[in-house]
Every structure is written in C-alpha cells, then in structure tokens.
mmCIF file of C-alpha atoms in Angstrom:
data_model
loop_
_atom_site.group_PDB
_atom_site.id
_atom_site.type_symbol
_atom_site.label_atom_id
_atom_site.label_comp_id
_atom_site.label_asym_id
_atom_site.label_seq_id
_atom_site.Cartn_x
_atom_site.Cartn_y
_atom_site.Cartn_z
ATOM 1 C CA MET A 1 168.874 189.474 43.897
ATOM 2 C CA ASN A 2 169.311 185.970 42.491
ATOM 3 C CA THR A 3 172.133 184.665 40.305
ATOM 4 C CA VAL A 4 170.434 185.389 36.977
ATOM 5 C CA GLU A 5 169.543 188.916 38.077
ATOM 6 C CA ARG A 6 173.156 189.443 39.176
ATOM 7 C CA ILE A 7 174.463 188.223 35.788
ATOM 8 C CA LYS A 8 172.062 190.531 33.961
ATOM 9 C CA SER A 9 173.103 193.435 36.179
ATOM 10 C CA ILE A 10 176.825 192.883 35.530
ATOM 11 C CA CYS A 11 176.187 192.576 31.797
ATOM 12 C CA SER A 12 174.147 195.776 31.848
ATOM 13 C CA GLU A 13 176.890 197.664 33.725
ATOM 14 C CA ARG A 14 179.453 196.467 31.162
ATOM 15 C CA ASN A 15 177.221 196.970 28.125
ATOM 16 C CA ILE A 16 177.343 193.266 27.274
ATOM 17 C CA PRO A 17 174.129 192.023 25.685
ATOM 18 C CA ILE A 18 172.885 188.810 27.291
ATOM 19 C CA SER A 19 172.652 187.318 23.790
ATOM 20 C CA LYS A 20 176.413 187.922 23.328
ATOM 21 C CA LEU A 21 177.222 186.279 26.660
ATOM 22 C CA GLU A 22 175.053 183.287 25.703
ATOM 23 C CA ARG A 23 176.635 183.021 22.260
ATOM 24 C CA ASP A 24 180.216 183.397 23.568
ATOM 25 C CA CYS A 25 179.580 180.781 26.274
ATOM 26 C CA ASP A 26 177.961 178.362 23.784
ATOM 27 C CA PHE A 27 174.517 178.548 25.418
ATOM 28 C CA SER A 28 171.281 178.612 23.454
ATOM 29 C CA ASN A 29 169.673 181.969 22.712
ATOM 30 C CA GLY A 30 167.392 182.937 25.606
ATOM 31 C CA TYR A 31 168.916 180.336 27.965
ATOM 32 C CA ILE A 32 169.631 182.716 30.834
ATOM 33 C CA SER A 33 166.198 184.354 30.720
ATOM 34 C CA SER A 34 164.582 180.913 30.712
ATOM 35 C CA LEU A 35 165.937 180.078 34.175
ATOM 36 C CA LYS A 36 162.847 180.731 36.268
ATOM 37 C CA LYS A 37 164.435 179.980 39.648
ATOM 38 C CA GLY A 38 167.430 182.189 38.937
ATOM 39 C CA THR A 39 170.009 179.437 39.422
ATOM 40 C CA LEU A 40 172.402 177.751 36.996
ATOM 41 C CA PRO A 41 174.214 174.419 36.959
ATOM 42 C CA ASN A 42 177.721 174.751 38.430
ATOM 43 C CA ASP A 43 179.537 174.135 35.133
ATOM 44 C CA ARG A 44 177.619 176.930 33.406
ATOM 45 C CA LEU A 45 177.978 179.230 36.388
ATOM 46 C CA LEU A 46 181.751 178.725 36.257
ATOM 47 C CA LYS A 47 181.807 179.445 32.529
ATOM 48 C CA ILE A 48 179.890 182.701 33.037
ATOM 49 C CA ALA A 49 182.085 183.714 35.975
ATOM 50 C CA ASP A 50 185.193 183.173 33.844
ATOM 51 C CA TYR A 51 183.635 185.123 30.970
ATOM 52 C CA LEU A 52 182.735 188.059 33.206
ATOM 53 C CA GLY A 53 185.964 187.867 35.207
ATOM 54 C CA VAL A 54 184.210 187.492 38.545
ATOM 55 C CA ASN A 55 184.246 184.868 41.267
ATOM 56 C CA VAL A 56 181.599 182.126 41.192
ATOM 57 C CA SER A 57 180.719 182.952 44.779
ATOM 58 C CA TYR A 58 179.955 186.529 43.786
ATOM 59 C CA LEU A 59 177.517 185.392 41.095
ATOM 60 C CA SER A 60 175.867 182.982 43.539
ATOM 61 C CA THR A 61 175.693 185.120 46.646
ATOM 62 C CA GLY A 62 176.606 188.685 45.744
ATOM 63 C CA ARG A 63 179.591 188.396 48.058
ATOM 64 C CA ASN A 64 183.163 187.682 47.091
ATOM 65 C CA ILE A 65 183.962 184.807 49.418
ATOM 66 C CA VAL A 66 187.653 184.932 48.465
ATOM 67 C CA ASP A 67 187.874 188.376 50.036
ATOM 68 C CA ASP A 68 185.761 187.369 53.004
ATOM 69 C CA TYR A 69 187.182 183.969 53.815
ATOM 70 C CA TYR A 70 190.113 182.573 51.828
ATOM 71 C CA PHE A 71 193.659 183.859 52.023
ATOM 72 C CA ASP A 72 194.326 183.593 48.312
ATOM 73 C CA ASP A 73 192.749 182.747 44.961
ATOM 74 C CA GLU A 74 194.420 179.324 44.714
ATOM 75 C CA THR A 75 192.865 178.211 48.005
ATOM 76 C CA ALA A 76 189.475 179.488 46.876
ATOM 77 C CA GLN A 77 189.768 177.627 43.559
ATOM 78 C CA ILE A 78 190.697 174.380 45.330
ATOM 79 C CA ALA A 79 187.794 174.754 47.742
ATOM 80 C CA GLN A 80 185.411 175.484 44.861
ATOM 81 C CA ALA A 81 186.669 172.437 42.918
ATOM 82 C CA ILE A 82 186.119 170.192 45.953
ATOM 83 C CA PHE A 83 182.661 171.687 46.453
ATOM 84 C CA GLU A 84 181.650 171.104 42.819
ATOM 85 C CA ASN A 85 183.139 167.618 42.305
ATOM 86 C CA LYS A 86 181.716 164.820 44.458
ATOM 87 C CA ASP A 87 184.710 162.560 43.744
ATOM 88 C CA LEU A 88 187.179 165.187 44.955
ATOM 89 C CA LYS A 89 184.992 165.767 48.005
ATOM 90 C CA LEU A 90 185.067 162.049 48.775
ATOM 91 C CA LEU A 91 188.866 161.986 48.438
ATOM 92 C CA PHE A 92 189.207 165.039 50.657
ATOM 93 C CA ASP A 93 186.877 163.626 53.313
ATOM 94 C CA ALA A 94 188.633 160.242 53.256
ATOM 95 C CA ALA A 95 192.092 161.847 53.434
ATOM 96 C CA GLN A 96 191.158 163.589 56.665
ATOM 97 C CA LYS A 97 190.260 160.302 58.331
ATOM 98 C CA VAL A 98 193.290 158.157 57.503
ATOM 99 C CA LYS A 99 196.507 157.736 59.418
ATOM 100 C CA PRO A 100 199.370 160.022 58.332
ATOM 101 C CA GLU A 101 201.466 157.060 57.150
ATOM 102 C CA ASP A 102 198.555 155.801 55.024
ATOM 103 C CA LEU A 103 198.096 159.275 53.592
ATOM 104 C CA LYS A 104 201.761 159.232 52.484
ATOM 105 C CA VAL A 105 201.157 155.954 50.632
ATOM 106 C CA ILE A 106 198.046 157.348 48.930
ATOM 107 C CA HIS A 107 199.930 160.519 48.034
ATOM 108 C CA ALA A 108 202.716 158.498 46.418
ATOM 109 C CA MET A 109 200.167 156.451 44.441
ATOM 110 C CA LEU A 110 198.348 159.535 43.171
ATOM 111 C CA LYS A 111 201.639 161.210 42.296
ATOM 112 C CA ALA A 112 202.691 158.137 40.286
ATOM 113 C CA LEU A 113 199.348 158.057 38.457
ATOM 114 C CA LYS A 114 199.618 161.750 37.632
ATOM 115 C CA GLN A 115 203.174 161.317 36.369
ATOM 116 C CA ARG A 116 202.080 158.395 34.177
ATOM 117 C CA ASP A 117 199.195 160.437 32.752
ATOM 118 C CA ASP A 118 201.485 163.405 32.130
ATOM 119 C CA GLU A 119 203.891 161.156 30.208
ATOM 120 C CA VAL A 120 201.049 159.659 28.131
ATOM 121 C CA ASN A 121 199.721 163.121 27.264
ATOM 122 C CA GLU A 122 203.118 164.464 26.118
#
C-alpha cells in the first residue's frame, strides 16, 4: 500500500471524504487522486498527517516509527524536522564534527540570534 492508498484508507475508515480533506488542507480538488506514484511532497504529507492526527512515518511506511524507534514524540519531531530540512541537516552534521568548545561558541551564537528574533517578534 502506498502513501495515497493509506490516506484514502484512513479517510474511508473515518468517513472523511477525500474532497473534504483536500479542501480543509487547501489542496486543489482531485489533487490526491492525481498523484500517480502515490507519494506527496513532505510539506503536504505533514499537513495531511496533522489533519488526520497520525504520524508522517505512518502515512509514508504504514509503520509508526515513533513507537518502533524513538523514545518520545519530541525526539521523533526533531528527527523528522532534520530529515525534511536540508539546512537543519547540514547544521546537525556539522555540529557532530566540531570540537566541543567550538560547539559551545556556536550554541551561544544561535541562542543570541534566537533571543534577538524573539524580541523583534514581540
């Protein structure tokens, strides 16, 4: 069963018309049925997973990786974010290869940038 088939199955079990899912997720009418290979872009897959209240990994594989692998939902969400965002992946990869003292400097810089952004957005 591919991702689209799994989405259709969940919707069927919950009596959610595919057209309602598409409308509520701001997709065009017939979008999901038009996906011939049965795969979706990650941002749309995440939106559908949130809508259906299931894990992205379940929609993709039919298995709930959180239950199989991660200790908690927060760890799974962080891992998924790193997987989906090439910039976060680069930061994560780079952080594993630097000296601990350099990592502390980078951490302080990122913390300062975040604090500045938080103050600007208040």
